Amino acid sequence: MLGKLIARRLALALLTIVLATVLVFVALQALPGNLATQILGKDATPDAVAQLTAQLHLDRPGWLRYLTWLGGAVHGDFGTSLATGDCVVSMAGDYLRNTAVLAGITIVVGITLAVILGVVAGLTRDRLPDVLISGVALIAMSVPEFTLATLLVLVFAVKLAWFPAVVTDGPDASLRTILHNVPLPAAALSIVMAAYIVRMMRTSVIDVMASEYVAMATLRGLPRRRVLLHHALPNALLPALNVIAINIAWLVGGVVVVEAVFNYPGIGTLMLDAVHNRDVPVLQYIAVIGALVYVVSNLLADLAATALNPRLRTPARAS
């Protein structure tokens, strides 16, 4: 059953990635104007525009250009940037590293914080800790990440001067420099991501603690800590796994806004530059990365649910 689940997910992954690249390609083709004119400027001569158009293969039909790109991508060749002429994979390497550092810290901090707070809120239902945690979570869910990031800059960078307000280094900055600039962007993303998981964990813990098997474990005289860790928490995590997976995939989009606020040299910054330059190969590469993150996070959520729930590992028998 596990093998079939992975095979089905991999098939859906390929379909999702292809559809994502098709949508990006079609959307960029629908934009008005000519990329060659945009690169050379409005004062470019028609001959120069025609020469650059041919050089970038923009005179070919759209479907042919897409299939050519897809054939190269299958072999790991994602083409060259239309704006700079550099290899897309090499150019995006440092940006991806920086975003991976930011996303990794956000995932660890955000999920850990959300699970702990969600469990505390569920166990103290309608009491002061629950009221405080639920209230803060609702506020965090209502505030856009752009606004939250700006508030963090005003308080911790401008007022208290604990952290830098923006990143002044480029994408090739050292890992030490990147880690020095990560706290505020990671805090903004962690707060927004954790808020949704807290709400789900709270509801799930309340439902599980009211279930029959938890009541039976309590009647058997098992310590409350063991009942919580061995019986309640694994089952409470099951409904939250999909929310966690969705929020991890959300980081690909949410990181664009936060990186713009802090001038963080990550994939969001590269995406904004590529959109401005209508750099199709770069945007298609980013679309592949985003689709991979979405598919892998959902696959890991399914595998974790299978590990936590033995019934999912047992094939259904015909009655």
mmCIF file of N, CA and C in Angstrom, residues 200-201 204-205 208 213 231-241:
data_model
loop_
_atom_site.group_PDB
_atom_site.id
_atom_site.type_symbol
_atom_site.label_atom_id
_atom_site.label_comp_id
_atom_site.label_asym_id
_atom_site.label_seq_id
_atom_site.Cartn_x
_atom_site.Cartn_y
_atom_site.Cartn_z
ATOM 1 N N MET A 200 -5.596 24.585 14.361
ATOM 2 C CA MET A 200 -5.912 23.198 14.033
ATOM 3 C C MET A 200 -5.515 22.253 15.164
ATOM 4 N N MET A 201 -4.331 22.456 15.743
ATOM 5 C CA MET A 201 -3.873 21.600 16.832
ATOM 6 C C MET A 201 -4.785 21.729 18.046
ATOM 7 N N SER A 204 -7.930 19.784 17.335
ATOM 8 C CA SER A 204 -7.633 18.355 17.281
ATOM 9 C C SER A 204 -7.379 17.783 18.675
ATOM 10 N N VAL A 205 -6.646 18.513 19.517
ATOM 11 C CA VAL A 205 -6.367 18.041 20.879
ATOM 12 C C VAL A 205 -7.663 17.945 21.689
ATOM 13 N N VAL A 208 -9.503 14.805 20.498
ATOM 14 C CA VAL A 208 -8.844 13.566 20.900
ATOM 15 C C VAL A 208 -8.983 13.319 22.394
ATOM 16 N N TYR A 213 -10.902 6.165 23.529
ATOM 17 C CA TYR A 213 -9.661 5.459 23.834
ATOM 18 C C TYR A 213 -8.797 6.235 24.829
ATOM 19 N N HIS A 231 -0.910 8.367 23.428
ATOM 20 C CA HIS A 231 -2.261 8.107 22.916
ATOM 21 C C HIS A 231 -2.882 9.341 22.245
ATOM 22 N N ALA A 232 -2.795 10.486 22.918
ATOM 23 C CA ALA A 232 -3.493 11.668 22.407
ATOM 24 C C ALA A 232 -2.704 12.390 21.318
ATOM 25 N N LEU A 233 -1.434 12.696 21.577
ATOM 26 C CA LEU A 233 -0.667 13.542 20.658
ATOM 27 C C LEU A 233 -0.506 12.939 19.265
ATOM 28 N N PRO A 234 -0.147 11.638 19.114
ATOM 29 C CA PRO A 234 -0.024 11.097 17.745
ATOM 30 C C PRO A 234 -1.313 11.217 16.943
ATOM 31 N N ASN A 235 -2.449 10.984 17.586
ATOM 32 C CA ASN A 235 -3.727 11.094 16.873
ATOM 33 C C ASN A 235 -4.132 12.548 16.652
ATOM 34 N N ALA A 236 -3.738 13.427 17.563
ATOM 35 C CA ALA A 236 -4.045 14.845 17.376
ATOM 36 C C ALA A 236 -3.239 15.444 16.231
ATOM 37 N N LEU A 237 -2.076 14.883 15.968
ATOM 38 C CA LEU A 237 -1.237 15.396 14.887
ATOM 39 C C LEU A 237 -1.781 15.059 13.509
ATOM 40 N N LEU A 238 -2.563 13.989 13.398
ATOM 41 C CA LEU A 238 -3.028 13.535 12.084
ATOM 42 C C LEU A 238 -3.781 14.623 11.308
ATOM 43 N N PRO A 239 -4.820 15.271 11.886
ATOM 44 C CA PRO A 239 -5.508 16.307 11.113
ATOM 45 C C PRO A 239 -4.632 17.522 10.831
ATOM 46 N N ALA A 240 -3.632 17.747 11.682
ATOM 47 C CA ALA A 240 -2.787 18.932 11.515
ATOM 48 C C ALA A 240 -1.716 18.737 10.451
ATOM 49 N N LEU A 241 -1.450 17.490 10.054
ATOM 50 C CA LEU A 241 -0.358 17.243 9.112
ATOM 51 C C LEU A 241 -0.609 17.912 7.761
#
